[in-house]
Every structure is written in structure tokens, then in C-alpha cells.
mmCIF file of C-alpha atoms in Angstrom:
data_model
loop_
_atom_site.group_PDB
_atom_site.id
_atom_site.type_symbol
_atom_site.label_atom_id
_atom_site.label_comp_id
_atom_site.label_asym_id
_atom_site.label_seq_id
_atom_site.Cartn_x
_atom_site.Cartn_y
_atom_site.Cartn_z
ATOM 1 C CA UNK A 9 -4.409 12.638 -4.010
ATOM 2 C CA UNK A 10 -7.568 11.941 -2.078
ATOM 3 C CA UNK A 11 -7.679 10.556 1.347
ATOM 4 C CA UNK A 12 -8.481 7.092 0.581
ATOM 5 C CA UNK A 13 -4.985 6.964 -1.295
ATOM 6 C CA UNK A 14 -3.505 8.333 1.584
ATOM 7 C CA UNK A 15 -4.890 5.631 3.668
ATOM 8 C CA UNK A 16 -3.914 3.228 1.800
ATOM 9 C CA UNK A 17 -0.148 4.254 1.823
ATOM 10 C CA UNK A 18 -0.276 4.483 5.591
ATOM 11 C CA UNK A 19 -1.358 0.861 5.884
ATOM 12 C CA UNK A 20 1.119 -0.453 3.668
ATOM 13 C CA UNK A 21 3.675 1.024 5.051
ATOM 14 C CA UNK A 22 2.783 0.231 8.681
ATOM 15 C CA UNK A 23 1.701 -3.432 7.664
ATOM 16 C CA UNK A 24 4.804 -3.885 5.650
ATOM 17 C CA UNK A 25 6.946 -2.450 8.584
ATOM 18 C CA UNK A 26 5.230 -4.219 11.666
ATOM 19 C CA UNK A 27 5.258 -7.815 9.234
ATOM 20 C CA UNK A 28 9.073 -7.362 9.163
ATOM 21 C CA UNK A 29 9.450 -6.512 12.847
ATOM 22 C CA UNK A 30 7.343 -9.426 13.553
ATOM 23 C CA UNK A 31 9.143 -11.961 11.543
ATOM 24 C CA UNK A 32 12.544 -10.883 12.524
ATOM 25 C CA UNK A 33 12.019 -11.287 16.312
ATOM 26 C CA UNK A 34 10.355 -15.370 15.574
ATOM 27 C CA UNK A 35 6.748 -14.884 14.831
ATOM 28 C CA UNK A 36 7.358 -15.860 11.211
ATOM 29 C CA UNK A 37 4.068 -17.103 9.601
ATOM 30 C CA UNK A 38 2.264 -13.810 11.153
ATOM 31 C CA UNK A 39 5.023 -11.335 9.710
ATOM 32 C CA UNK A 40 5.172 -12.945 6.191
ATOM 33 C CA UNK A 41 0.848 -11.980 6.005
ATOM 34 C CA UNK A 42 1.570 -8.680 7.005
ATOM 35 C CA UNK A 43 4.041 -7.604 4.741
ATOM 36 C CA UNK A 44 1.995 -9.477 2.057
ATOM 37 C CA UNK A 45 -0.959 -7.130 3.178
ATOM 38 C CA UNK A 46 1.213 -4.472 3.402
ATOM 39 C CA UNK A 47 2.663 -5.090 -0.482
ATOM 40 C CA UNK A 48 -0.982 -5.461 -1.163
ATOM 41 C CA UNK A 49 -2.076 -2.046 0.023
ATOM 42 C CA UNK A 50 1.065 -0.447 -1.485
ATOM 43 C CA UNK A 51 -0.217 -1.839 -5.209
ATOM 44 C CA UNK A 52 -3.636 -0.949 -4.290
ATOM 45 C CA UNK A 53 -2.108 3.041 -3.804
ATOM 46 C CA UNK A 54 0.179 2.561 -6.767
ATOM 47 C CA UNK A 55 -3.333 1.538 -8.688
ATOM 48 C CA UNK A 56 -5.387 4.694 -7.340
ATOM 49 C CA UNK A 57 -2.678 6.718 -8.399
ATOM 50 C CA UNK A 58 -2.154 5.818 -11.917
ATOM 51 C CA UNK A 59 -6.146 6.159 -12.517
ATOM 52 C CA UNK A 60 -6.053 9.592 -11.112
ATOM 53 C CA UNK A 61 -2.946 10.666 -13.149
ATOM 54 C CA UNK A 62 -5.049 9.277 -16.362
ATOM 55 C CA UNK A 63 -8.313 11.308 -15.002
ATOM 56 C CA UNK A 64 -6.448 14.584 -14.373
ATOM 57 C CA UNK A 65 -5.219 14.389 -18.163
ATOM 58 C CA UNK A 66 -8.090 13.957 -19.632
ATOM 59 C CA UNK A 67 -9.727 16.931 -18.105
ATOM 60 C CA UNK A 68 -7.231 19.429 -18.651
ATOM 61 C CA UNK A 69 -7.876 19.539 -22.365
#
């Protein structure tokens, strides 16, 4: 795992956590985009990870 994946984690999980802080104490429409951009980030790591698990196998042989 290289540290762009890494990165990417960490900002969906702190999007994703500040977007539902934010909408549960009233600013709605701003905590429903972060936890979009948070989901976002966390398919964009789920994507990097699954490409490097398909690279790693093909080298080992």
C-alpha cells in the first residue's frame, strides 16, 4: 500500500466523519457533500487497492 492509498483512506474517513457531524448538528446540505466526498474517496482507495492486489499477482510468477 503506497501513500497515495493511504491518503485517500484518511480523507474518506475524515470527510465521511466531519459530513455526519455536520449534518447532525443542522448544517444539512454541507454534511450530505461531505460524506458523498468522503464515500467517494473511500471507492477511490477500494479501486487502488484492487489494482495493486491484481499487480502484485502477476509479478510473483
Amino acid at each position: 500500500m503506497n501513500g497515495g492509498t493511504l491518503a485517500l483512506m484518511i480523507a474518506g474517513l475524515v470527510g465521511f466523519g466531519a459530513g455526519a457531524y455536520l449534518a447532525a448538528t443542522g448544517e444539512r446540505p454541507v454534511g450530505i457533500a461531505l460524506m458523498g466526498m468522503g464515500l467517494l474517496f473511500q471507492a477511490l482507495t477500494l479501486r487502488q487497492l484492487r489494482i495493486s492486489k491484481v499487480k502484485d499477482q502477476g509479478d510473483a510468477g
